[in-house]
Each structure stands twice: as C-alpha cells, then as structure tokens.
Tab-separated table of C-alpha atoms and ligand atoms in Angstrom:
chain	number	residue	atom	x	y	z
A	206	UNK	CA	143.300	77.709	119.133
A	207	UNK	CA	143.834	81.125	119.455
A	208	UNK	CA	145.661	81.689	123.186
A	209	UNK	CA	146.986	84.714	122.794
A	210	UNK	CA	146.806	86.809	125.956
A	211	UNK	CA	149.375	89.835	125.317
A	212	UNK	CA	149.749	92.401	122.521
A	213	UNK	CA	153.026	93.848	121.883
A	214	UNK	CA	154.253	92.021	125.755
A	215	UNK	CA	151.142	93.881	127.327
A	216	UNK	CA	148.744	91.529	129.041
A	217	UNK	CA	144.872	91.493	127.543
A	218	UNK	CA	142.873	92.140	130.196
A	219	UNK	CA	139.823	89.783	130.345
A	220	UNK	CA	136.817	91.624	128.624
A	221	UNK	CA	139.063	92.165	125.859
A	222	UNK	CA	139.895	88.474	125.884
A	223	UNK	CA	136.301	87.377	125.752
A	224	UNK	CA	135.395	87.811	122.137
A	225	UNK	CA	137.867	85.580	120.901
A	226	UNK	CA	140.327	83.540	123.596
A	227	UNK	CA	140.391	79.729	122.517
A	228	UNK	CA	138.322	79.549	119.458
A	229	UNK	CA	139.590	79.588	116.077
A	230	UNK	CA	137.121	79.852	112.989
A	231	UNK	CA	139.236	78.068	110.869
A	232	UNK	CA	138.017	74.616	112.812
A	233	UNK	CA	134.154	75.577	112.325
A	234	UNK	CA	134.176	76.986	108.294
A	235	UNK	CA	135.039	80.448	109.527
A	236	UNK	CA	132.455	81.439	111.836
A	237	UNK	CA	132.913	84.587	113.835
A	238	UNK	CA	130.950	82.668	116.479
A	239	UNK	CA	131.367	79.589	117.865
A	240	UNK	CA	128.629	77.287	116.947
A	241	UNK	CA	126.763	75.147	119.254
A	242	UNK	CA	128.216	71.641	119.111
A	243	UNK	CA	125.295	69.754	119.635
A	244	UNK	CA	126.827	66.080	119.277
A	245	UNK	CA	126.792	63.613	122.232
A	246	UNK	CA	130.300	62.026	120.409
A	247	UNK	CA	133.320	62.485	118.631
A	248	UNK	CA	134.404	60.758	115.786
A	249	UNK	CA	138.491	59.469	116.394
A	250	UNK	CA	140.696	59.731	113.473
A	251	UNK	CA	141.984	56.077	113.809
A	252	UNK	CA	142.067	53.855	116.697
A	253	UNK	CA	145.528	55.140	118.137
A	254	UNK	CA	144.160	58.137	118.333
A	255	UNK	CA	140.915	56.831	120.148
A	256	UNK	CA	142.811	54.616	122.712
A	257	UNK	CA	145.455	57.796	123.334
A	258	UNK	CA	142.777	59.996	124.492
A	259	UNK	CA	141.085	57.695	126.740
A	260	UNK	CA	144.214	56.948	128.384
A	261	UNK	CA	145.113	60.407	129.429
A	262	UNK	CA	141.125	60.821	130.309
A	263	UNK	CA	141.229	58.012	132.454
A	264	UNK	CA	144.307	59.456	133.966
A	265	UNK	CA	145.693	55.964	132.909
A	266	UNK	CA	149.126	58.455	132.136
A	267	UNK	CA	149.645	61.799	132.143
A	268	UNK	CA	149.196	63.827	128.953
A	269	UNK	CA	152.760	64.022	126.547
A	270	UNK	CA	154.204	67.277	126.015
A	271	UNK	CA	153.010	68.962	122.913
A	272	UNK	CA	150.201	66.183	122.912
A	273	UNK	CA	146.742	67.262	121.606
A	274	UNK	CA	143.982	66.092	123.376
A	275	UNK	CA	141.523	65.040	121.272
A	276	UNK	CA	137.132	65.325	121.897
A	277	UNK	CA	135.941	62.264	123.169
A	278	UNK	CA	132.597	62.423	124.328
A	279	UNK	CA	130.547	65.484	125.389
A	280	UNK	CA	130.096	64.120	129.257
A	281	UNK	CA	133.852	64.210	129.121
A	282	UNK	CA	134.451	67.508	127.110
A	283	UNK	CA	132.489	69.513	124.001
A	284	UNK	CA	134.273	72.268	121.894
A	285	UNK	CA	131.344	74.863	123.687
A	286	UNK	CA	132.643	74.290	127.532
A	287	UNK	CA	136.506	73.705	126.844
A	288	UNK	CA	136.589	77.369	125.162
A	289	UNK	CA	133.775	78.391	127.733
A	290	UNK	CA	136.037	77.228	130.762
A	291	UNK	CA	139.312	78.892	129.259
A	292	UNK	CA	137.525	82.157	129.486
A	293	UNK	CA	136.164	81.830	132.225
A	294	UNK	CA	139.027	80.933	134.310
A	295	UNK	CA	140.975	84.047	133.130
A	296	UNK	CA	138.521	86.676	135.383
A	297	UNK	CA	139.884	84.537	138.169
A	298	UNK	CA	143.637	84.147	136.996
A	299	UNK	CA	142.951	80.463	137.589
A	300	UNK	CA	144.659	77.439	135.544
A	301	UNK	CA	141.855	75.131	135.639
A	302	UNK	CA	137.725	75.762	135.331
A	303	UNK	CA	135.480	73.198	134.996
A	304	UNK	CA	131.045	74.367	134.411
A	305	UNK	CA	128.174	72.657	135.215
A	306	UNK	CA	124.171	72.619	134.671
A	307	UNK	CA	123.708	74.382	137.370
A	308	UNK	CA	125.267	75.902	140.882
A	309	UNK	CA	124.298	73.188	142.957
A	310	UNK	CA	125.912	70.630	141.157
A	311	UNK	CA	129.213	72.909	140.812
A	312	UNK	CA	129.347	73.051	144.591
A	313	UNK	CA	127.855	69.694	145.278
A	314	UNK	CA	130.525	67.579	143.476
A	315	UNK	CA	133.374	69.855	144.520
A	316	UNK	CA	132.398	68.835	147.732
A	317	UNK	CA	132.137	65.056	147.258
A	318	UNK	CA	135.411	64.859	145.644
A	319	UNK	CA	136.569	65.810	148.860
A	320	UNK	CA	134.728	64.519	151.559
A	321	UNK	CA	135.018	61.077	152.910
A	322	UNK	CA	133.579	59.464	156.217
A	323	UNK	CA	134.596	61.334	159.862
A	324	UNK	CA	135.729	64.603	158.054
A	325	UNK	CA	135.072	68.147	159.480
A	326	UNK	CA	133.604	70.671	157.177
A	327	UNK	CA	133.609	74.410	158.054
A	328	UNK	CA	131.166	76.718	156.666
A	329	UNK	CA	130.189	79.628	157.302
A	330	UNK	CA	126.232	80.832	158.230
A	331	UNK	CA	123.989	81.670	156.799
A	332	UNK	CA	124.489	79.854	153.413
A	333	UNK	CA	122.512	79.490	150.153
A	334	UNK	CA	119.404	78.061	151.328
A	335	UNK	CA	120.336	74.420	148.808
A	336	UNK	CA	123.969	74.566	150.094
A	337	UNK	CA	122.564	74.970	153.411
A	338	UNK	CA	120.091	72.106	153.103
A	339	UNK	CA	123.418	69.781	151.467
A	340	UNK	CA	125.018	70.889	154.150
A	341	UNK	CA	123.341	70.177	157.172
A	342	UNK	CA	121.128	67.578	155.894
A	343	UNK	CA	123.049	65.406	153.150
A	344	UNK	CA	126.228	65.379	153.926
A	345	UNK	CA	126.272	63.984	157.597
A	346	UNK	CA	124.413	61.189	155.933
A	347	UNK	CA	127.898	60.560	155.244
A	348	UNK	CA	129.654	60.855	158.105
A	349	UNK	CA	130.466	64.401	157.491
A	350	UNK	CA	130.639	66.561	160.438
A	351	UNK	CA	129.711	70.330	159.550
A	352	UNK	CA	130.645	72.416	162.156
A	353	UNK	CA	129.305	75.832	161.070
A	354	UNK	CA	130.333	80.244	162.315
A	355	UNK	CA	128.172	83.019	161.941
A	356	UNK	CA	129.512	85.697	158.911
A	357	UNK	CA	130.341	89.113	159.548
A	358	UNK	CA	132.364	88.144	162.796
A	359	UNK	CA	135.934	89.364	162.986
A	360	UNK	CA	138.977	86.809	162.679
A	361	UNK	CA	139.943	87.833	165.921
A	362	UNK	CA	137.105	87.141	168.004
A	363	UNK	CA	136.093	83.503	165.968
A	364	UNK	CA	139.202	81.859	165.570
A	365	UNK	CA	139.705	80.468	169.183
A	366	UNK	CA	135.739	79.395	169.513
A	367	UNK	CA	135.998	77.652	166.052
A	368	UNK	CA	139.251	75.834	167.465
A	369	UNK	CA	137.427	74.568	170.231
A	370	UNK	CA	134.465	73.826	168.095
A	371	UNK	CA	136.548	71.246	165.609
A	372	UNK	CA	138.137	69.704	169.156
A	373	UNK	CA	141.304	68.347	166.859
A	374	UNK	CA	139.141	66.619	164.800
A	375	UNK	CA	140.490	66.432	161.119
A	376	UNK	CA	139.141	69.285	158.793
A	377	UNK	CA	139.013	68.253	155.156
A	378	UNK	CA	137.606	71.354	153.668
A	379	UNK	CA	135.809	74.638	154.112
A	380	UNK	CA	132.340	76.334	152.523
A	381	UNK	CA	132.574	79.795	152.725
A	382	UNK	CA	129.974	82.383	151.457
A	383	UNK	CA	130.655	85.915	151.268
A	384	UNK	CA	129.100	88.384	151.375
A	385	UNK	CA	126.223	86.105	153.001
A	386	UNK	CA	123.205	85.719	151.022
A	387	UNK	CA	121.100	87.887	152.498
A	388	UNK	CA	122.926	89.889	154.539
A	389	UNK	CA	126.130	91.190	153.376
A	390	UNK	CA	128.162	90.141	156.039
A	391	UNK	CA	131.821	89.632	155.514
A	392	UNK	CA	133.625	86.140	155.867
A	393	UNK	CA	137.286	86.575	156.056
A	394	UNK	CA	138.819	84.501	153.197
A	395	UNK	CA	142.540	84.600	154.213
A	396	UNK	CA	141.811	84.074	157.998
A	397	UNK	CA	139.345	81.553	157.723
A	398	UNK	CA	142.164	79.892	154.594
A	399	UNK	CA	145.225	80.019	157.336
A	400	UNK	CA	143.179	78.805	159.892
A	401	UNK	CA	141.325	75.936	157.943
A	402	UNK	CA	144.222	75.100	156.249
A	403	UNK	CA	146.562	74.781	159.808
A	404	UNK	CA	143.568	72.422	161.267
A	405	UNK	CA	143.944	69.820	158.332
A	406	UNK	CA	145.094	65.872	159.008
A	407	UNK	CA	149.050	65.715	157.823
A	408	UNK	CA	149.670	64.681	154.142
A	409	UNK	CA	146.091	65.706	153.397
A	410	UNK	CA	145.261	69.293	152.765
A	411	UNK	CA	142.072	71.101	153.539
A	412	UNK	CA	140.484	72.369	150.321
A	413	UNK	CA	138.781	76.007	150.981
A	414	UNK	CA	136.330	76.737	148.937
A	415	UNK	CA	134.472	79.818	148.480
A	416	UNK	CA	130.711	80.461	146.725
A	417	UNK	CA	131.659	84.127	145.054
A	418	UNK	CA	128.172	84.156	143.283
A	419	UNK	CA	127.439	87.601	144.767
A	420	UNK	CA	130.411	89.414	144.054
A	421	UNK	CA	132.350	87.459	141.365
A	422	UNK	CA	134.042	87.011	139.007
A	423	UNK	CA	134.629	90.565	138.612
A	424	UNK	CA	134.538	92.054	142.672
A	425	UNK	CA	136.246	89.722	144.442
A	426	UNK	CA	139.250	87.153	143.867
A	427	UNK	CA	139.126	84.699	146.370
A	428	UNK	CA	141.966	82.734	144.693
A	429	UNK	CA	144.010	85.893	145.093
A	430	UNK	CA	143.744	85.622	149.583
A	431	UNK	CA	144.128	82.352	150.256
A	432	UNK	CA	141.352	80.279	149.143
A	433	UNK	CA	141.766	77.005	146.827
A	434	UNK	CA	138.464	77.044	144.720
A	435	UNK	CA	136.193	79.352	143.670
A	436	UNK	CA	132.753	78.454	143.110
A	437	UNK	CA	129.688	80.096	141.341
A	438	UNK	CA	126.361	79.829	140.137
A	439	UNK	CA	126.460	81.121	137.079
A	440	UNK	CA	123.063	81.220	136.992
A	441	UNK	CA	123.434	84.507	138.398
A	442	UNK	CA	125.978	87.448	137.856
A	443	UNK	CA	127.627	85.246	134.742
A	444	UNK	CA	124.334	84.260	132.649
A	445	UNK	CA	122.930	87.245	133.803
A	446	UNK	CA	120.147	87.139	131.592
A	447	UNK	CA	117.863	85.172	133.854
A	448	UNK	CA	117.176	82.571	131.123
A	449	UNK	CA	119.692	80.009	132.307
A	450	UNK	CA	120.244	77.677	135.026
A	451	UNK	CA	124.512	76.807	135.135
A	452	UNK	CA	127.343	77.154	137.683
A	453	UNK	CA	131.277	76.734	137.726
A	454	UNK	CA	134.445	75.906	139.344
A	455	UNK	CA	137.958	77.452	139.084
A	456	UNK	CA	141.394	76.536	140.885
A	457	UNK	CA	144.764	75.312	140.089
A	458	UNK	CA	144.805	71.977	137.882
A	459	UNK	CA	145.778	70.043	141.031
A	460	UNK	CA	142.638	71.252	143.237
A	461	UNK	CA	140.576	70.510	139.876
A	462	UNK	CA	141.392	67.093	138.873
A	463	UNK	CA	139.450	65.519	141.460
A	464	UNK	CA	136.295	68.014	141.110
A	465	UNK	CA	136.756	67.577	137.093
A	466	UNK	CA	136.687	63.378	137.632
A	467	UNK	CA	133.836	63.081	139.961
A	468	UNK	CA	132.074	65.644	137.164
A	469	UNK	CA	132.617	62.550	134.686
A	470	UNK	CA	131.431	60.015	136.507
A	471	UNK	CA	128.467	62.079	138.425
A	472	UNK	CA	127.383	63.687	134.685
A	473	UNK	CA	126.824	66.818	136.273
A	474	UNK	CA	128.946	68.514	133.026
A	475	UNK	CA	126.546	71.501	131.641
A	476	UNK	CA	125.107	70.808	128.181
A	477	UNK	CA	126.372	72.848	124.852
A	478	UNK	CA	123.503	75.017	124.792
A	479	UNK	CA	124.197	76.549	128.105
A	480	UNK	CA	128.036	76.726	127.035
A	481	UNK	CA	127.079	78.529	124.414
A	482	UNK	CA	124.531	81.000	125.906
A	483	UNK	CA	127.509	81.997	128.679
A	484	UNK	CA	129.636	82.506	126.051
A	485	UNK	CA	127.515	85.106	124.950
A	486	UNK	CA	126.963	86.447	128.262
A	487	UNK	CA	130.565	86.881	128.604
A	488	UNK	CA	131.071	88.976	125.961
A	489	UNK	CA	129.377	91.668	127.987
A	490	UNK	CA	129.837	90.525	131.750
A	491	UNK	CA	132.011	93.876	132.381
A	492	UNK	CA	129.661	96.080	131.270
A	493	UNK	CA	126.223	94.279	133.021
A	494	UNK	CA	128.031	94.134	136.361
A	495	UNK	CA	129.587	97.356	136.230
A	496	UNK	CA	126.135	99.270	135.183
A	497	UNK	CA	124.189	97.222	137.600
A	498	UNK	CA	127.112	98.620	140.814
A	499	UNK	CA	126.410	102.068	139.619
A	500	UNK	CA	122.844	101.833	139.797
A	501	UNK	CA	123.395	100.166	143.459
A	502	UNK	CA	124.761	103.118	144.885
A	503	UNK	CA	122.091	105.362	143.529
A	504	UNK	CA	119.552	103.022	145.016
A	505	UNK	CA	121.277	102.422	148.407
A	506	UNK	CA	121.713	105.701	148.934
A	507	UNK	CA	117.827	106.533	148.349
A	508	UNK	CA	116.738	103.571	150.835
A	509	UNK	CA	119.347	105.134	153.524
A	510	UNK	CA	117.594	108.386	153.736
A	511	UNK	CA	113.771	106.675	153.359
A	512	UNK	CA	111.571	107.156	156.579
A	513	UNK	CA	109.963	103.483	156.393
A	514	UNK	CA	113.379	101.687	155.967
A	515	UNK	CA	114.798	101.237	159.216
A	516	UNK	CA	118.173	99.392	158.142
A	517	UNK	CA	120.007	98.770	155.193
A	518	UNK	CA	122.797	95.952	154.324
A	519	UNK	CA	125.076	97.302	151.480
A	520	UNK	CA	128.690	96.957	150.824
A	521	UNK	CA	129.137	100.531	149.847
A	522	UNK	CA	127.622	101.735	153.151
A	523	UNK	CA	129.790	99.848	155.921
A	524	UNK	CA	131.115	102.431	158.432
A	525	UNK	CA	134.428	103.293	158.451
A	526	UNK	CA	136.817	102.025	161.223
A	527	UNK	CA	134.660	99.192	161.870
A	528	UNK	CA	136.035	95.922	161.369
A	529	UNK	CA	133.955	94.824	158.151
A	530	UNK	CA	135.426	98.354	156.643
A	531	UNK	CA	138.647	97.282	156.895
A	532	UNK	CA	138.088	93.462	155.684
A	533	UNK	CA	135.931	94.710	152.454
A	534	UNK	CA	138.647	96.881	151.521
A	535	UNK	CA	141.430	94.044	151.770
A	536	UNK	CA	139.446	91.778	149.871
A	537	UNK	CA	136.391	93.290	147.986
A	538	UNK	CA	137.655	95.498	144.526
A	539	UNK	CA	133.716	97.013	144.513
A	540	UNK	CA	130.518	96.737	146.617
A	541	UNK	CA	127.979	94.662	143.516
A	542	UNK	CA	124.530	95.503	143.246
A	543	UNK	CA	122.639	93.136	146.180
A	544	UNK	CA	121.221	95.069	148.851
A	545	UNK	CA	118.889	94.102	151.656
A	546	UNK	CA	116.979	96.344	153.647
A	547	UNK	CA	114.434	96.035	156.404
A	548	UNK	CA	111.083	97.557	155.768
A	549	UNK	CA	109.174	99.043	158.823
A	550	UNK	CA	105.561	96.554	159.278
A	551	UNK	CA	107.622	93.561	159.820
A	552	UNK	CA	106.145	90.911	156.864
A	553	UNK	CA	103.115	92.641	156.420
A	554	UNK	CA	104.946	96.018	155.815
A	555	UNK	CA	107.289	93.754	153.306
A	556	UNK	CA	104.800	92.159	151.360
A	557	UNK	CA	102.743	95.028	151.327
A	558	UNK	CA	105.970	96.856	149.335
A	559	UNK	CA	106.711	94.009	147.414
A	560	UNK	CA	102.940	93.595	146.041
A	561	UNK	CA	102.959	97.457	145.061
A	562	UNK	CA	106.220	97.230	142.912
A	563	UNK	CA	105.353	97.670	139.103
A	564	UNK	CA	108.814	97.481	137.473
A	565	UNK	CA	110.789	95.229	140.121
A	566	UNK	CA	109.714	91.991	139.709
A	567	UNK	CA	108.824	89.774	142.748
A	568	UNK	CA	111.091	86.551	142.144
A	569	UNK	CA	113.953	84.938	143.786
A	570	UNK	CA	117.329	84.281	141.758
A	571	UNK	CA	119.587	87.817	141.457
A	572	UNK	CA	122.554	88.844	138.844
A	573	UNK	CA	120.234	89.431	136.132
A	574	UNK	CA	119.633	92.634	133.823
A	575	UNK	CA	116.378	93.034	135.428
A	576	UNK	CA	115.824	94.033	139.360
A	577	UNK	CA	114.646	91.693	141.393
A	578	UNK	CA	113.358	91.734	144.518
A	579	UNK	CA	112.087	88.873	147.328
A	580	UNK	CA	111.243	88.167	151.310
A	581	UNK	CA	114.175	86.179	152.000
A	582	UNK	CA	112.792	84.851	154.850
A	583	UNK	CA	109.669	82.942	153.625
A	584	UNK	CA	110.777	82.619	150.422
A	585	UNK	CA	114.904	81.655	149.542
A	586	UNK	CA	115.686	81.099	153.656
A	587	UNK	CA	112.509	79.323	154.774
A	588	UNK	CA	114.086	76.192	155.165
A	589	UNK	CA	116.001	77.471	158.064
A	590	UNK	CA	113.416	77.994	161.346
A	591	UNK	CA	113.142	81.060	162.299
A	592	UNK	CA	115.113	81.119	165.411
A	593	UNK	CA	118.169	80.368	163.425
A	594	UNK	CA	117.218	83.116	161.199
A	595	UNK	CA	116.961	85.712	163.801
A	596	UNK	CA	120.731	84.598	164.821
A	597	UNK	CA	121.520	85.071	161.385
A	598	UNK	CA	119.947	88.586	160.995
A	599	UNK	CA	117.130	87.280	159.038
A	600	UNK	CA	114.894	89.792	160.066
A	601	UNK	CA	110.921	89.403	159.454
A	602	UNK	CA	110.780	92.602	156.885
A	603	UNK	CA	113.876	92.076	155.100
A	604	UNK	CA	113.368	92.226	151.675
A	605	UNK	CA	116.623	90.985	149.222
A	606	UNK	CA	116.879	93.546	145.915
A	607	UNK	CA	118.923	92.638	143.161
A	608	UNK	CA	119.732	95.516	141.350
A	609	UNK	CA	119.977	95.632	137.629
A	610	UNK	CA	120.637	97.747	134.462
A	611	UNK	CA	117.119	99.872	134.681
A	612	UNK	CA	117.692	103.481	134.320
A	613	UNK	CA	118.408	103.765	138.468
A	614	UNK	CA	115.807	107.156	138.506
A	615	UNK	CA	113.151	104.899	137.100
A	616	UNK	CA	114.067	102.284	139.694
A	617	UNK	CA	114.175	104.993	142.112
A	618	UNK	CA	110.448	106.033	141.030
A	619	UNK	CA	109.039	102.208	141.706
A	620	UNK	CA	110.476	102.010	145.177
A	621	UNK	CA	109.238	105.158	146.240
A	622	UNK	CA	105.726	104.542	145.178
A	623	UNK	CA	105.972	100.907	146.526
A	624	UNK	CA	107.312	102.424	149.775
A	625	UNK	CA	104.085	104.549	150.038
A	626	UNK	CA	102.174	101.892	149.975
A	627	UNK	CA	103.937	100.145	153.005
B	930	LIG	C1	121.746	80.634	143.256
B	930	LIG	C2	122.867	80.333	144.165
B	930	LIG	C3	123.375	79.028	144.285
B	930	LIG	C4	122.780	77.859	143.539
B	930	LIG	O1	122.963	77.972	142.167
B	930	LIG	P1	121.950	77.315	141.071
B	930	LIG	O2	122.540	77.780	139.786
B	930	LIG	O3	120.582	77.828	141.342
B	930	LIG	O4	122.029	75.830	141.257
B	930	LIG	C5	124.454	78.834	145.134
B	930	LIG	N1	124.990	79.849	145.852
B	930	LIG	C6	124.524	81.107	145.772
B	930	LIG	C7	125.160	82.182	146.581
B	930	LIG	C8	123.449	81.391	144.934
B	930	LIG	O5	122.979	82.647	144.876
C-alpha cells in the first residue's frame, strides 16, 4: 500500500494525497485506478490465515505488530472502502473512518453504539429533519432522554439553562449540527465539547459528535475544537455529484471501534460501487467546494442588495462584533456555499420564485455541482410543526439554495428573473 504522506520531510497536503494514498497497482495488474471489487468474499490463503483474521475481527485479540490484516468478507471490509476510508480520514487528520450507504445510517449507528437505557443525549435544534425524527421519535423508544438547545445561542447565555435542563442526569453523548440546516446558525463545538464532556457519568465518557455535512470536510474541523466524531452525509459536499446516496464517520480508533462493530453486525457498511464513485469524487473535492464558496459570495451578495429579499442567512455576511462573528472565525476556515434567504409573499411569494427558476433546480439534497434550491419548511423541515419552526427561525418564505459550480453571473441571471416573478 502506498502510505506515503511526505515528500522530501514535507507533509502532502490532502488533495494531493487523493489520487493515490493506499492503493497500489501492483495488487490489481497495474491499474492506475482502483477497480471496483465487486465480490461479497475473500478467498484465505490457508486456514491459519482464515482463523487469524477472524480473531482480530472479532476483537477475540488485538492485531500483532507488523500483522497484515487480511479481506474477509465485504460486510466486514472490501479493498474499495478500506482505501476510501484512509483518504477520507486525512481531510479530518483523523486515525480512524469508517463509510456507510448513506448519512442516516452513519449517524444512526454511531449513535446506538453509544446509547443505552436512561442516558441523556444533547443536541442541538434544529437538526436534519431524519436525525431530528431519530431523535425525538426513535430513540426515547429506548429510554433515551434527548434534551435538546436552540443553535446560534452564545456559550455564555446556554450553558447554565442546559445545566439545569440535564438536572445531573448522566449525559452519554451529544448531536451537534452546525451551521443548522437551514439557518446558518452557529453551535459552539468546544463549549458545547467542555460542557458535555464535564456532565458525563464517571468512568464513562460522553462521545460528542458533530454532523459537518454543510461545511466539511474541507471548512470546518470539528475534531480540531473539541469534538470526538465527525459525521457526514456524504451524499452531499463529498459525492457531490448528486448521483449517490452514502455518509461517513471519522475519530480516533478508540471512539471508532464501537461505531465500526455495531456497522458489522447492523450491515449498514456502504457497498463497493459507492466506494468507488467517492473515490472519484475525491479526486476533485478541493476544487468543487472551493468553486462552489466563490460563487456563494457572488450570489449572497446579489440577494443582500435585492428589494424582495427581506433577510439573508450566510456565513460570509455575519456582522462583525456580534457573537456568531467571533465563533465562525474560531472555528469555521470559510463560509461554504448554503444560503437561505427569506423571500417577501411569505409561501406564496416562495413558491412563486421557486416555480419561475429555469436553471436552479427545485429539489431537496445540497453539495452537488448543480444549484439547488427548496422551501425548507414544507418540504426538508415539515416534520417539525410549525410552531417549533418559528422558534427555530423557520420562517414561511425561506427558501434553502445550494450553490454550485454554474458560472455565478448565469446563476445571478435566473434569480433575478425568478425574483421578478415573486
Ligand atoms: C442529507 C443530510 C443527512 C442525511 O444524509 P443521507 O445521506 O441523506 O442519509 C444528515 N445530516 C445533514 C446535515 C444532511 O444534510
């Protein structure tokens, strides 16, 4: 396997590393690529070899030094998503990654593996609409006790509420979201981390886990303030091509083992085709997300000055000296390409903008190449009733815009004609 991650005692930064980290050609007759290994098993060399690698799988010891592991099965591990995880975990300077089919079941069985019977769980509000529905609906099923705080608040003025809130009860992990799908607000990852992690039973740590979908991998590092996991759908930002449904989770090899376990037994492990496909997206994940934040700005800045667009929710736009200033610029490295924005009409005014768009297309999901644009609150939010989205900002014309790698005048040219017919 080529592991190399320094030339000449200079580290490789990740976009270089993507073309080649963990594959050799040599193993698959020389192929630049690496092929899809579309094989459900693994033939063992003898039966040593077999029983050796199902003893370290079934964590029946711990892996030798020097010891190879060896492919097993592809619910356990497949060529495609060990050399897919190894890349991905370097945007995230994390040891361990794990992927699965899709976002859901990424954050879904990171928070099984972790949950048992009378446990708090903090999250933050408002969520992803199927985390939110897990949430709020599944999990206390269980006996899990989610005790929820609005996004965008300051440390300061949340921590002593939250307190209360718990009552002493044990916390055995957090959810946080940030920026909050739709509305940008901030969620501070190394205040919520300290606090979270100071409010956990003794001998059992509080996992904090953090959905970086919106920003990540490549604007944000939760990892890097405090948190323990970092989850994604990599539906979004990491496909980024809008043609496949996957997601992801990255930590230390501790924080992993249980999340990588529970993948086993659960089968929520994503197939090799969709390794494969993110491997390819990879290659160019720099470049999409960097073209798409330019493009943002341009955008943003147009809906700012429009006469029929009373507010807008952007990153780039926060006002300075305000708390949320100060937290993006501790913990954000760039401002992504989501933007909401409140057209004037309420939902009439909204639909009426989104029916008129000729290049946007009118669909939920975000991250692609292609902009995207959707009513957030009767389409991705309208689980959650509408008084709960009004305390969540919700607002009855928002309309969610995913920005993507369109020249941004021709972008520019469909909003303003969609905006005239608002
Ligand atoms: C889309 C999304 C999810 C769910 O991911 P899927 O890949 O659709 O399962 C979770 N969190 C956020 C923030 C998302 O945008």
């Amino acid at each position: 396997m080529s592991k190399h991650r320094e030339i000449g005692g200079k580290p490789l930064r990740p976009e270089s590393l993507m073309m080649s980290y963990g594959y050799d050609p040599r193993l698959s007759e020389g192929a630049v690529k690496c092929p899809i290994f579309q094989t459900s098993t693994f033939a063992f060399e003898s039966a040593e070899a077999g029983k050796a690698f199902f003893e370290v799988a079934y964590g029946l010891r711990e892996q030798r030094r020097g010891e190879k592991m060896g492919l097993i099965y592809s619910r356990l591990n497949n060529p495609d998503l060990e050399i897919l995880e190894g890349r991905l975990a370097l945007w995230d300077d994390a040891e361990s990654c794990s992927v699965f089919e899709s976002g859901m079941a990424a954050i879904t069985t990171s928070l099984l593996a972790y949950l048992t019977p009378g446990d708090v769980l903090v999250h933050s509000e408002p969520l992803y609409g199927g985390c939110d529905h897990f949430v709020k609906h599944f999990l206390p099923r269980l006996g899990v006790i989610p005790i929820g705080f609005p996004a965008g608040v300051p440390m300061a003025d949340l921590a002593a509420e939250l307190t209360a809130k718990i009552a002493g009860r044990p916390v055995a992990a957090a959810l946080l979201e940030t920026p909050a799908n739709p509305t940008n607000a901030l969620v501070d990852i190394q205040g919520l981390s300290d606090l979270v992690h100071s409010l956990a039973a003794p001998g059992r740590p509080a996992v904090v886990m953090v959905d970086n979908t919106f920003l990540g991998p490549l604007w944000q590092h939760p990892l890097q303030h405090g948190a323990d996991l970092v989850l994604y759908s990599a539906t979004k930002f990491i496909g980024g091509h809008s043609d496949v449904i996957a997601g992801a989770a990255s930590g230390s090899a501790e924080v992993m083992l249980p999340i990588r376990t529970l993948r086993t037994f659960m089968g929520t492990m994503s197939g090799p085709w969709t390794g494969w496909l993110l491997l390819r997206s990879l290659e160019t994940l720099k470049m999409r997300m960097t073209a798409a934040m330019k493009n943002a700005r341009y955008v943003a800045d147009f809906l700012a000055d429009h006469p029929k667009v009373p507010q807008v929710h952007y990153l780039g736009h926060l006002a300075e000296g305000t708390p949320m200033f100060d937290l993006y610029h501790r913990q954000c490295v760039g401002p992504g390409s989501m933007i909401s924005f409140d057209v004037q009409g309420d939902q009439a005014g909204a639909f009426r903008f989104l029916n008129a768009l000729t290049m946007v297309k009118l669909a939920v999901s975000l991250g692609g190449t292609e902009s995207l644009a959707q009513h957030p609150g009767s389409m991705t939010h309208a689980d959650i009733p509408p008084a709960d989205q009004a305390r969540m900002g919700i607002t009855a014309g928002m309309v969610r815009l995913s920005v993507g790698v369109e020249h941004y005048e021709d972008l520019i040219a469909d909003l303003t004609q969609a905006l005239e017919a608002v």
